[in-house]
Coordinates of C-alpha atoms in Angstrom, one line a residue:
Chain A
M1 CA 2.9 -11.5 -7.9
L2 CA -0.6 -11.9 -9.3
Q3 CA -1.3 -14.6 -11.8
I4 CA -4.6 -15.4 -13.5
Q5 CA -5.0 -18.5 -15.6
G6 CA -8.0 -19.5 -17.7
L7 CA -10.5 -17.3 -15.9
K8 CA -14.1 -17.9 -17.0
K9 CA -17.3 -16.3 -15.9
R10 CA -20.8 -16.5 -17.4
Y11 CA -23.8 -14.4 -16.6
G12 CA -26.8 -16.4 -18.0
N13 CA -26.0 -16.8 -21.7
F14 CA -23.4 -14.1 -21.8
Q15 CA -19.8 -15.2 -21.5
V16 CA -18.1 -12.3 -19.8
L17 CA -14.7 -13.9 -19.3
D18 CA -13.6 -16.5 -21.7
G19 CA -10.4 -18.0 -20.5
L20 CA -8.6 -14.8 -19.3
D21 CA -4.9 -15.1 -18.6
M22 CA -3.1 -12.3 -16.9
A23 CA 0.3 -11.9 -15.2
V24 CA 1.0 -8.9 -13.1
P25 CA 4.7 -8.6 -12.3
E26 CA 5.8 -7.8 -8.7
G27 CA 6.2 -4.1 -8.1
S28 CA 4.6 -3.1 -11.3
L29 CA 1.9 -0.6 -12.0
Y30 CA -0.4 -2.6 -14.3
G31 CA -2.9 -0.8 -16.5
F32 CA -5.9 -3.0 -17.2
V33 CA -7.6 -1.6 -20.3
G34 CA -10.6 -2.6 -22.3
P35 CA -13.9 -1.3 -23.7
N36 CA -17.1 -1.3 -21.7
G37 CA -18.4 -4.8 -21.2
A38 CA -15.0 -6.4 -21.9
G39 CA -14.9 -7.9 -18.4
K40 CA -12.6 -5.6 -16.5
T41 CA -14.9 -5.1 -13.4
T42 CA -15.9 -8.7 -13.4
T43 CA -12.2 -9.7 -13.4
I44 CA -11.5 -7.3 -10.6
K45 CA -14.4 -8.5 -8.5
I46 CA -13.2 -12.0 -8.9
I47 CA -9.7 -11.1 -7.8
V48 CA -11.0 -9.3 -4.7
G49 CA -13.4 -12.1 -3.8
L50 CA -16.7 -10.4 -4.5
L51 CA -17.5 -12.8 -7.3
K52 CA -16.8 -16.5 -7.9
A53 CA -15.3 -17.5 -11.2
D54 CA -16.8 -20.5 -13.0
E55 CA -13.3 -21.7 -13.9
G56 CA -9.7 -20.6 -13.5
I57 CA -7.0 -20.0 -11.0
I58 CA -5.9 -16.8 -9.3
K59 CA -2.5 -16.9 -7.5
F60 CA -1.1 -14.3 -5.1
S61 CA 2.4 -14.8 -3.8
E62 CA 2.3 -18.6 -4.0
Q63 CA -1.2 -18.7 -2.7
V64 CA -4.2 -19.9 -4.6
A65 CA -7.2 -17.5 -4.0
D66 CA -9.6 -20.3 -3.6
H67 CA -7.8 -21.7 -0.6
G68 CA -5.6 -18.9 0.8
N69 CA -6.7 -15.9 2.8
W70 CA -6.2 -13.5 -0.1
Q71 CA -7.9 -10.6 1.6
E72 CA -4.7 -10.0 3.6
H73 CA -2.8 -9.5 0.3
V74 CA -5.2 -7.3 -1.6
G75 CA -6.5 -3.8 -1.2
Y76 CA -9.6 -2.8 -3.3
V77 CA -10.6 0.6 -4.5
P78 CA -13.9 0.5 -6.4
D79 CA -15.2 3.0 -8.8
F80 CA -17.6 4.3 -6.1
F81 CA -17.2 5.5 -2.5
G82 CA -19.5 3.9 0.0
V83 CA -20.5 6.5 2.5
Y84 CA -21.7 6.0 6.1
D85 CA -23.7 8.8 7.7
N86 CA -22.5 10.3 11.0
L87 CA -19.1 8.8 10.8
K88 CA -15.9 10.8 11.0
V89 CA -12.8 10.1 8.8
T90 CA -10.8 8.5 11.7
E91 CA -13.8 6.4 12.8
Y92 CA -14.3 5.3 9.2
M93 CA -10.7 4.2 9.0
E94 CA -10.8 2.6 12.5
F95 CA -13.9 0.6 11.4
F96 CA -12.0 -0.8 8.4
A97 CA -8.9 -1.4 10.5
A98 CA -11.1 -3.4 12.9
C99 CA -12.3 -5.4 9.9
Y100 CA -8.7 -6.5 9.5
D101 CA -8.3 -7.3 13.2
M102 CA -6.3 -4.1 13.8
E103 CA -7.2 -2.2 16.9
G104 CA -5.7 0.1 19.5
L105 CA -2.5 2.0 19.2
K106 CA -1.2 0.1 16.2
A107 CA -4.3 0.8 14.2
R108 CA -4.3 4.5 15.2
K109 CA -0.7 4.9 14.2
R110 CA -1.3 3.3 10.9
I111 CA -4.4 5.5 10.3
M112 CA -2.5 8.7 11.0
A113 CA 0.4 7.6 8.8
L114 CA -2.0 6.9 5.9
L115 CA -4.0 10.1 6.3
E116 CA -0.7 12.0 6.3
Q117 CA 0.4 10.1 3.1
M118 CA -2.9 11.0 1.4
G119 CA -2.8 14.6 2.6
L120 CA -5.9 14.1 4.7
E121 CA -4.5 14.8 8.2
D122 CA -6.5 18.0 8.4
K123 CA -9.7 16.2 7.5
K124 CA -9.5 13.6 10.2
D125 CA -12.4 15.0 12.2
F126 CA -14.6 15.7 9.2
Y127 CA -17.7 13.5 8.6
V128 CA -17.1 11.3 5.5
D129 CA -20.4 12.1 3.9
G130 CA -19.5 15.8 3.8
L131 CA -16.2 15.3 1.9
S132 CA -15.7 16.2 -1.7
K133 CA -15.4 13.4 -4.3
G134 CA -11.7 13.8 -4.7
I135 CA -11.1 13.7 -1.0
Q136 CA -13.4 10.7 -0.6
Q137 CA -11.5 8.9 -3.3
R138 CA -8.2 9.5 -1.5
L139 CA -9.8 8.3 1.7
C140 CA -10.9 5.2 -0.1
L141 CA -7.4 4.6 -1.2
A142 CA -6.2 5.1 2.4
R143 CA -8.8 2.6 3.5
A144 CA -7.6 0.1 0.9
L145 CA -4.1 0.4 2.3
I146 CA -5.0 0.0 6.0
H147 CA -3.8 -3.6 6.2
D148 CA -0.7 -2.8 4.1
P149 CA -1.6 -5.1 1.2
E150 CA 1.0 -6.2 -1.3
V151 CA -1.4 -5.8 -4.2
L152 CA -3.7 -2.8 -4.7
I153 CA -6.5 -3.1 -7.2
L154 CA -8.2 0.0 -8.4
D155 CA -11.3 0.0 -10.6
E156 CA -11.4 3.2 -12.6
P157 CA -10.5 5.3 -9.5
T158 CA -10.1 8.6 -11.3
A159 CA -13.5 8.5 -13.1
G160 CA -15.3 11.8 -12.5
L161 CA -12.4 13.5 -10.8
D162 CA -11.1 16.9 -12.0
P163 CA -7.7 17.1 -13.7
R164 CA -5.9 18.4 -10.6
T165 CA -7.3 15.7 -8.3
R166 CA -6.4 13.2 -11.0
F167 CA -2.9 14.4 -11.1
E168 CA -2.6 14.3 -7.3
F169 CA -4.1 10.8 -7.3
K170 CA -1.6 9.7 -9.9
E171 CA 1.3 11.1 -7.9
I172 CA 0.1 9.1 -4.9
L173 CA 0.0 5.9 -7.0
K174 CA 3.5 6.5 -8.2
E175 CA 4.6 6.9 -4.6
L176 CA 2.9 3.7 -3.7
K177 CA 4.6 1.9 -6.6
D178 CA 8.0 3.3 -5.4
Q179 CA 7.2 1.8 -2.0
G180 CA 7.0 -1.6 -3.7
K181 CA 3.3 -2.1 -4.0
T182 CA 2.0 -4.0 -7.0
I183 CA -0.8 -1.9 -8.4
V184 CA -3.5 -3.0 -10.9
I185 CA -5.5 0.0 -12.3
S186 CA -8.3 -0.2 -14.7
S187 CA -9.2 3.0 -16.6
H188 CA -10.5 4.4 -19.8
I189 CA -8.1 7.4 -19.6
L190 CA -5.5 5.7 -21.7
S191 CA -3.1 8.6 -22.0
E192 CA -2.8 8.7 -18.2
L193 CA -2.1 5.0 -18.1
A194 CA 0.6 5.3 -20.7
E195 CA 2.6 7.7 -18.6
L196 CA 1.8 6.0 -15.3
C197 CA 1.9 2.3 -15.9
T198 CA 4.9 0.0 -16.3
D199 CA 2.8 -2.8 -17.8
V200 CA -0.4 -2.9 -19.7
G201 CA -3.0 -5.6 -20.4
I202 CA -5.7 -5.0 -23.0
I203 CA -8.8 -7.1 -22.5
D204 CA -11.4 -7.6 -25.2
Q205 CA -14.5 -9.8 -25.2
G206 CA -13.3 -11.6 -22.0
K207 CA -9.9 -12.5 -23.3
M208 CA -6.5 -10.8 -22.9
A209 CA -5.9 -9.3 -26.4
L210 CA -2.5 -7.9 -25.7
T211 CA -0.2 -7.7 -22.6
G212 CA 3.3 -6.6 -21.9
S213 CA 5.5 -3.8 -20.7
I214 CA 4.5 -0.3 -21.8
D215 CA 7.7 0.1 -23.8
E216 CA 7.1 -3.1 -25.7
I217 CA 3.6 -2.2 -26.4
L218 CA 4.3 1.3 -27.5
S219 CA 7.0 0.1 -29.9
Q220 CA 4.3 -2.2 -31.4
V221 CA 2.0 0.7 -31.6
N222 CA 4.6 2.8 -33.4
S223 CA 5.2 0.1 -36.1
S224 CA 1.4 -0.2 -36.7
N225 CA 1.0 3.6 -37.1
P226 CA 0.8 5.2 -40.6
I227 CA 3.6 6.8 -42.5
V228 CA 3.0 10.4 -43.5
I229 CA 4.7 11.4 -46.7
T230 CA 4.7 15.1 -47.6
L231 CA 5.3 16.0 -51.2
L232 CA 6.6 19.1 -52.9
G233 CA 5.2 20.1 -56.3
E234 CA 3.7 17.7 -58.8
G235 CA 4.4 14.0 -58.6
R236 CA 1.5 12.8 -56.5
E237 CA 0.1 10.7 -59.3
L238 CA 3.4 8.9 -59.7
A239 CA 3.8 8.5 -55.9
L240 CA 0.3 7.0 -55.6
N241 CA 1.0 4.5 -58.4
I242 CA 4.2 3.3 -56.7
L243 CA 2.3 3.0 -53.3
K244 CA -0.6 1.2 -54.8
S245 CA 1.6 -1.5 -56.2
H246 CA 3.6 -1.9 -53.0
P247 CA 2.8 -5.2 -51.2
Y248 CA 3.1 -3.7 -47.6
V249 CA 0.8 -0.7 -48.3
H250 CA -2.7 -1.4 -46.9
T251 CA -4.5 2.0 -47.0
I252 CA -3.7 5.3 -48.6
T253 CA -5.3 8.6 -47.6
V254 CA -4.6 11.8 -49.5
K255 CA -4.8 15.1 -47.7
G256 CA -3.6 17.9 -50.0
Q257 CA 0.2 17.4 -50.3
E258 CA 0.2 14.8 -47.6
I259 CA -0.1 11.1 -48.3
I260 CA -0.9 8.9 -45.3
V261 CA 0.0 5.3 -45.8
R262 CA -0.7 2.3 -43.5
F263 CA 2.5 0.4 -44.0
T264 CA 3.1 -2.9 -42.4
G265 CA 6.8 -3.3 -43.3
D266 CA 9.8 -2.9 -41.0
K267 CA 12.4 -0.2 -41.0
Q268 CA 14.3 -1.8 -43.9
D269 CA 11.1 -1.9 -46.0
E270 CA 10.4 1.8 -45.1
A271 CA 13.8 2.8 -46.3
V272 CA 13.4 0.8 -49.6
L273 CA 10.0 2.5 -50.2
L274 CA 11.5 6.0 -49.6
Q275 CA 14.4 5.1 -52.0
Q276 CA 11.8 4.0 -54.7
L277 CA 9.9 7.3 -54.4
V278 CA 13.1 9.4 -54.6
D279 CA 14.4 7.4 -57.5
A280 CA 11.2 8.1 -59.3
G281 CA 12.0 11.8 -59.1
I282 CA 9.3 12.6 -56.6
L283 CA 10.2 15.6 -54.4
I284 CA 9.6 14.6 -50.8
T285 CA 9.9 17.1 -47.9
S286 CA 9.1 14.6 -45.1
F287 CA 8.7 10.8 -44.7
T288 CA 7.8 10.0 -41.0
R289 CA 6.0 7.4 -39.1
E290 CA 3.4 8.9 -36.7
Q291 CA 4.1 8.5 -33.0
G292 CA 2.0 5.8 -31.5
S293 CA -0.4 6.2 -28.6
L294 CA -2.1 3.6 -26.4
E295 CA -5.4 5.0 -27.7
S296 CA -4.6 4.1 -31.3
L297 CA -3.6 0.6 -30.3
F298 CA -6.6 0.2 -28.1
M299 CA -8.9 1.3 -31.0
Q300 CA -7.0 -1.1 -33.3
I301 CA -7.4 -4.1 -31.0
T302 CA -10.9 -3.5 -29.7
G303 CA -12.3 -2.3 -33.0
K304 CA -13.0 -4.4 -36.1
E305 CA -10.2 -5.3 -38.5
E306 CA -9.9 -2.5 -41.0
E307 CA -10.5 -3.6 -44.6
R308 CA -7.8 -3.0 -47.2
T309 CA -8.6 0.4 -48.8
V310 CA -6.2 1.3 -51.5
L311 CA -7.4 4.9 -51.8
K312 CA -9.4 7.3 -49.7
Y313 CA -9.8 11.0 -50.6
E314 CA -10.2 13.9 -48.3
N315 CA -10.9 17.3 -49.9
E316 CA -9.8 16.0 -53.2
S317 CA -11.5 14.6 -56.2
G318 CA -10.3 12.6 -59.2
L319 CA -7.1 10.8 -59.1
Chain B
M1 CA -12.4 -10.0 23.6
K2 CA -12.6 -8.3 20.2
M3 CA -15.8 -6.3 19.7
N4 CA -17.7 -6.9 16.5
P5 CA -16.7 -3.9 14.3
V6 CA -20.1 -3.7 12.6
Y7 CA -21.9 -3.7 16.0
K8 CA -19.5 -1.0 17.3
R9 CA -20.0 1.2 14.3
E10 CA -23.8 0.8 14.4
M11 CA -23.9 1.7 18.1
M12 CA -21.7 4.7 17.5
V13 CA -23.8 6.0 14.7
S14 CA -27.0 5.2 16.6
A15 CA -25.8 7.0 19.7
R16 CA -25.2 10.2 17.6
S17 CA -28.6 10.1 16.1
L18 CA -31.5 12.0 17.8
R19 CA -34.0 9.3 16.7
M20 CA -33.3 6.9 19.6
S21 CA -33.6 9.5 22.3
L22 CA -36.8 10.7 20.7
I23 CA -38.3 7.1 20.6
I24 CA -37.4 6.5 24.3
T25 CA -38.8 9.9 25.4
V26 CA -42.1 9.5 23.5
F27 CA -42.6 5.9 24.4
N28 CA -42.0 6.4 28.1
S29 CA -44.0 9.6 28.2
I30 CA -47.1 7.7 26.8
L31 CA -46.5 4.8 29.3
A32 CA -46.1 7.2 32.2
V33 CA -49.3 9.2 31.4
V34 CA -51.3 5.9 31.0
A35 CA -49.9 4.6 34.3
L36 CA -50.8 7.8 36.2
L37 CA -54.3 7.8 34.7
N38 CA -54.7 4.2 35.7
M39 CA -53.7 5.0 39.3
Y40 CA -55.8 8.0 39.4
S41 CA -58.9 6.1 38.2
N42 CA -58.3 3.5 40.9
V43 CA -58.1 6.1 43.6
V44 CA -61.2 7.8 42.4
Q45 CA -63.0 4.4 42.4
V46 CA -62.0 3.8 46.0
R47 CA -63.2 7.2 47.0
I48 CA -66.6 6.6 45.4
T49 CA -67.3 3.0 46.2
A50 CA -64.9 2.4 49.1
D51 CA -64.0 -0.8 47.3
V52 CA -60.4 -1.4 46.5
Q53 CA -60.1 -3.4 43.2
Y54 CA -56.5 -4.6 43.5
G55 CA -57.0 -6.6 40.2
S56 CA -57.3 -3.3 38.3
F57 CA -53.7 -2.4 39.1
L58 CA -52.7 -5.4 37.0
D59 CA -54.3 -3.7 34.0
L60 CA -51.3 -1.4 34.1
Y61 CA -48.9 -4.3 33.9
E62 CA -50.9 -5.8 31.0
F63 CA -51.0 -2.6 29.2
V64 CA -47.3 -1.9 29.5
A65 CA -46.5 -5.5 28.5
C66 CA -48.8 -5.4 25.5
V67 CA -47.4 -2.1 24.3
E68 CA -43.9 -3.3 24.6
F69 CA -44.6 -6.6 22.8
I70 CA -46.4 -4.8 19.9
M71 CA -43.6 -2.3 19.7
L72 CA -41.0 -5.2 19.5
M73 CA -42.9 -6.9 16.8
F74 CA -43.4 -3.8 14.8
I75 CA -40.1 -2.0 15.3
M76 CA -37.6 -5.0 15.1
P77 CA -38.4 -5.8 11.4
A78 CA -38.3 -2.1 10.6
I79 CA -34.8 -1.7 12.1
T80 CA -33.4 -4.9 10.7
S81 CA -34.9 -5.1 7.3
G82 CA -32.9 -2.2 6.0
T83 CA -29.5 -3.3 7.5
I84 CA -27.9 -5.5 4.8
S85 CA -29.9 -4.0 1.9
G86 CA -29.1 -0.6 3.1
E87 CA -25.4 -1.5 3.0
R88 CA -25.9 -2.7 -0.6
E89 CA -27.7 0.5 -1.5
R90 CA -24.9 2.6 0.0
Q91 CA -22.4 0.3 -1.8
T92 CA -20.6 -0.3 1.5
L93 CA -21.3 -4.0 1.7
D94 CA -18.8 -4.8 -1.1
L95 CA -16.1 -2.9 0.8
M96 CA -16.8 -4.9 4.0
L97 CA -16.9 -8.2 2.0
T98 CA -13.4 -7.6 0.7
T99 CA -12.0 -7.4 4.3
K100 CA -11.3 -10.3 6.6
M101 CA -14.9 -9.9 8.0
K102 CA -16.9 -13.1 7.7
S103 CA -20.5 -13.0 6.5
W104 CA -21.8 -14.3 9.9
E105 CA -19.9 -11.5 11.7
I106 CA -21.6 -8.9 9.5
V107 CA -25.1 -10.4 10.2
T108 CA -24.4 -10.9 13.9
G109 CA -23.2 -7.3 14.3
K110 CA -26.3 -5.9 12.6
L111 CA -28.6 -8.1 14.5
A112 CA -26.9 -7.4 17.9
A113 CA -27.1 -3.7 17.3
A114 CA -30.8 -3.8 16.5
F115 CA -31.4 -6.1 19.4
V116 CA -29.6 -3.8 21.9
T117 CA -31.3 -0.7 20.5
M118 CA -34.7 -2.4 21.0
F119 CA -33.9 -3.5 24.5
L120 CA -32.7 -0.1 25.5
V121 CA -36.3 1.0 24.9
V122 CA -37.8 -2.0 26.8
I123 CA -35.5 -1.6 29.8
S124 CA -36.2 2.2 29.9
S125 CA -39.8 1.3 30.6
F126 CA -39.0 -0.7 33.7
P127 CA -39.7 2.2 36.2
V128 CA -43.3 2.1 34.9
I129 CA -43.6 -1.6 35.3
A130 CA -42.1 -1.2 38.8
M131 CA -45.2 0.7 39.8
V132 CA -47.1 -2.5 39.7
F133 CA -44.9 -3.9 42.4
V134 CA -46.3 -1.3 44.8
Y135 CA -49.6 -3.2 44.8
G136 CA -48.4 -6.7 44.3
G137 CA -49.8 -9.4 42.1
I138 CA -46.8 -9.7 39.8
T139 CA -43.6 -11.5 40.9
W140 CA -40.1 -11.1 39.6
G141 CA -40.5 -14.6 38.1
N142 CA -43.4 -13.3 36.0
V143 CA -41.4 -10.4 34.8
A144 CA -38.4 -12.6 34.0
Q145 CA -40.7 -14.9 32.0
M146 CA -42.1 -11.9 30.1
M147 CA -38.5 -10.7 29.4
A148 CA -37.6 -14.1 28.1
C149 CA -40.6 -13.9 25.8
Y150 CA -39.5 -10.4 24.6
V151 CA -35.9 -11.7 23.9
V152 CA -37.2 -14.6 21.8
S153 CA -39.8 -12.5 20.0
A154 CA -37.2 -9.8 19.3
L155 CA -34.8 -12.4 18.0
F156 CA -37.5 -13.9 15.8
A157 CA -38.7 -10.6 14.3
G158 CA -35.1 -9.3 14.0
S159 CA -33.8 -12.5 12.3
L160 CA -36.7 -12.4 10.0
G161 CA -36.0 -8.8 9.1
I162 CA -32.3 -9.4 8.5
C163 CA -33.1 -12.5 6.4
C164 CA -35.4 -10.4 4.2
S165 CA -32.7 -7.7 4.1
S166 CA -30.1 -10.1 2.9
L167 CA -32.4 -11.7 0.4
F168 CA -33.7 -8.6 -1.3
K169 CA -31.8 -5.8 -3.0
R170 CA -34.0 -2.9 -2.0
S171 CA -34.7 -1.9 1.6
T172 CA -38.4 -1.1 0.9
V173 CA -39.0 -4.5 -0.7
A174 CA -37.2 -6.2 2.2
T175 CA -39.3 -4.3 4.7
V176 CA -42.6 -5.2 3.0
A177 CA -41.5 -8.8 2.7
A178 CA -40.5 -8.9 6.4
Y179 CA -43.9 -7.5 7.5
A180 CA -45.8 -9.8 5.2
V181 CA -44.1 -12.9 6.6
L182 CA -44.6 -11.6 10.1
A183 CA -48.3 -10.9 9.5
L184 CA -48.6 -14.4 8.0
T185 CA -47.0 -15.9 11.1
V186 CA -49.1 -14.0 13.6
A187 CA -52.5 -13.4 11.8
G188 CA -52.2 -16.4 9.5
T189 CA -51.8 -19.0 12.2
F190 CA -54.7 -17.5 14.1
A191 CA -56.8 -17.5 10.9
V192 CA -56.0 -21.1 10.1
N193 CA -57.0 -22.2 13.6
M194 CA -60.2 -20.2 13.5
F195 CA -61.1 -21.6 10.1
S196 CA -60.3 -25.1 11.1
Y197 CA -62.2 -24.8 14.4
S198 CA -65.2 -23.3 12.5
M199 CA -65.2 -26.1 10.0
A200 CA -65.1 -28.7 12.8
R201 CA -68.0 -27.1 14.6
M202 CA -70.0 -27.0 11.3
D203 CA -69.5 -30.6 10.8
L204 CA -73.1 -31.8 10.8
N205 CA -72.5 -35.3 12.2
T206 CA -70.4 -33.9 15.0
A207 CA -72.9 -31.1 15.6
A208 CA -75.8 -33.6 15.9
Y209 CA -73.7 -35.8 18.2
V210 CA -72.8 -32.9 20.4
M211 CA -76.4 -31.7 20.6
G212 CA -77.5 -35.2 21.5
N213 CA -74.8 -35.7 24.1
M214 CA -74.7 -32.2 25.5
G215 CA -71.0 -31.6 24.8
G216 CA -69.8 -35.2 25.3
V217 CA -67.5 -34.9 22.3
T218 CA -64.8 -32.2 22.1
V219 CA -64.4 -30.2 18.9
N220 CA -61.2 -28.3 18.2
S221 CA -58.9 -27.1 15.4
G222 CA -57.0 -30.3 15.3
G223 CA -53.3 -30.4 14.4
F224 CA -53.5 -26.8 13.2
L225 CA -53.1 -25.7 16.9
Y226 CA -49.4 -26.5 16.6
T227 CA -49.0 -23.9 13.9
L228 CA -49.5 -21.4 16.8
L229 CA -46.1 -22.6 18.2
V230 CA -44.4 -20.3 15.6
N231 CA -46.6 -17.4 16.7
P232 CA -44.8 -15.1 19.2
A233 CA -48.1 -13.4 20.0
V234 CA -49.6 -16.7 21.3
T235 CA -46.5 -17.3 23.5
F236 CA -46.9 -13.8 24.9
L237 CA -50.6 -14.2 25.5
V238 CA -50.1 -17.5 27.3
I239 CA -47.5 -15.9 29.6
L240 CA -49.8 -12.9 30.2
Q241 CA -52.7 -15.2 30.9
K242 CA -50.7 -17.0 33.6
N243 CA -49.4 -13.8 35.0
A244 CA -52.8 -12.0 35.1
P245 CA -55.4 -14.8 34.8
A246 CA -58.3 -12.5 35.6
S247 CA -58.1 -10.5 32.4
T248 CA -57.2 -13.0 29.7
T249 CA -59.1 -16.1 28.9
G250 CA -57.0 -19.0 27.6
I251 CA -55.9 -18.3 24.1
L252 CA -55.2 -22.0 23.4
Q253 CA -58.7 -22.9 24.6
S254 CA -60.2 -20.5 22.1
Y255 CA -59.8 -23.2 19.4
G256 CA -61.5 -26.0 21.3
S257 CA -60.7 -27.9 24.5
R258 CA -58.0 -30.5 24.4
E259 CA -56.5 -33.2 26.5
P260 CA -53.4 -32.0 28.3
G261 CA -50.2 -33.3 26.7
L262 CA -46.5 -32.6 26.6
V263 CA -46.8 -29.6 24.2
M264 CA -49.9 -28.2 25.9
N265 CA -48.3 -28.5 29.4
H266 CA -45.1 -26.8 28.3
W267 CA -46.5 -24.5 25.6
V268 CA -44.3 -21.5 26.5
L269 CA -41.0 -23.5 26.5
V270 CA -41.8 -25.5 23.4
S271 CA -43.0 -22.4 21.4
M272 CA -39.9 -20.5 22.5
A273 CA -37.7 -23.3 21.3
V274 CA -39.5 -23.5 18.0
Q275 CA -39.2 -19.7 17.5
L276 CA -35.5 -19.8 18.4
A277 CA -35.0 -22.6 15.9
L278 CA -36.8 -20.5 13.2
S279 CA -34.6 -17.5 14.2
A280 CA -31.5 -19.6 13.7
L281 CA -32.8 -20.7 10.3
F282 CA -33.5 -17.0 9.3
F283 CA -30.0 -16.1 10.5
L284 CA -28.4 -18.9 8.5
I285 CA -30.3 -17.8 5.3
A286 CA -29.1 -14.3 5.9
V287 CA -25.5 -15.4 6.3
K288 CA -25.7 -17.6 3.2
T289 CA -27.2 -14.9 1.0
V290 CA -25.3 -11.8 2.2
R291 CA -22.6 -12.4 -0.5
K292 CA -25.2 -12.8 -3.2
K293 CA -26.3 -9.7 -5.0
G294 CA -29.9 -9.8 -3.7
I295 CA -33.2 -10.5 -5.5
G296 CA -34.1 -7.7 -7.9
R297 CA -30.5 -6.7 -8.7
N298 CA -29.2 -6.7 -12.2
A299 CA -26.2 -8.9 -12.8

């Protein structure tokens, strides 16, 4: 549906985008994640036509953005809400409908349908500058959908909204996805993206660091998470000696009876390690890999590579 | 035919605002009071001297025409210089630019809305101008010529305002820039001609020659006179001079006498053409820069 190849953008001496590749599958809800300054908003502004890329190609449904009329395919919800004074909700919508050459009965029907979908039918005669932020953001979403675009691009749309409004907004997005819209959403609230998105792309320093379906990514996250070993009684010294000598162990953190191990081996290697510990006579009450989260992966990708630390103590001394 | 959405929205919002009704009321009240005082003074003069000075009725026409022109030149940049930059400040420009609207449609809608608003004020003053027709001395042709001058001047000042609005990020900076360029165009061209004419008159050789020949040689501001072609105030004064020759001496002759030529003979037409060309240039700059972020904006 939306394909980006080798996107480059430079502001002065600062290379914001450095050959960004991105593929958003049709009908997906694509989470676009990255730290501040990674190039998310720049990418989005290039996609919607507000900025020109120095290099690269953007394709929508067989059309190249540089040549096609991509505005017809894209709806844009920025992280702000532009307010006009003295303009009512329906007039605001009519104005943007007219910007897409939609007028008369067709436009009015579409506006009413969208206001109903967003739960704003009772606000149609309100002035837009008097609406709350949550309502304004829903109106902004309705505005972006006025021309029935195939792709909807949202730049941190839930920033600054209260939890209930965020939940409602999320539900609307799910509904839109079910209607077949392809949605790209950039956000810092990673936990929300994890349960909302079907696909995720993590951008760092102007490049796509990781991309794929949410299931694939979460399974990667799980394998990169630490193993927590809980011991019973004495035997920690012996357990630590075994762990230190293991080639797949990168870091060890001791917290009381718990040993937290960053272990890069697969399931087979995990089983072998457990077997070694049990064979050494160490009493183990649990041996589990921590559940992964998008946040941990995000931190891992966008942070600096962790140095190999064999031992780290917390609330303990002398080992 | 599809109405420009920006124009439609601007007019809708403007119609809801109290500001426009207030401007029209205050402006026409002032004009009406001045007109009535003018008529009263004429009547009193007739009672005292038994001499009817018909020419003095034309003062009213000049006054109204001058007030309207000054208002156009002052208000048009004020209205237009905040249009594009105001959209940037409200962050609504980005939303418009992601629609099918073209840059030229946005600029045209903004300019047309300001133009129509301004002309609503001008046309509302017609009843006061109509009082002049009671005494005669001004023809419909004169009024039409003056209206043409207003249209061109409003387009010139409006295009300049919208150009600055598109170029600069902040409305205040855009407004200051628009007035600065307008002041340079109006006062600057006068100043250049005055300076040039003074220098020519101070030329010792010429002065001696002139004294010896009792004005046999003409002294003028030279080619600088043609800079006045860009000055809407000069066009206005030339028209006013033709309409009411008794009250205004030739503005073009203020900088030395000249041989008649194509430009001198058709000054009004040529100057209007030059100002329209400049308006088109300002408009094009505005269209080209509307998608840029504006001077003074961080990347």
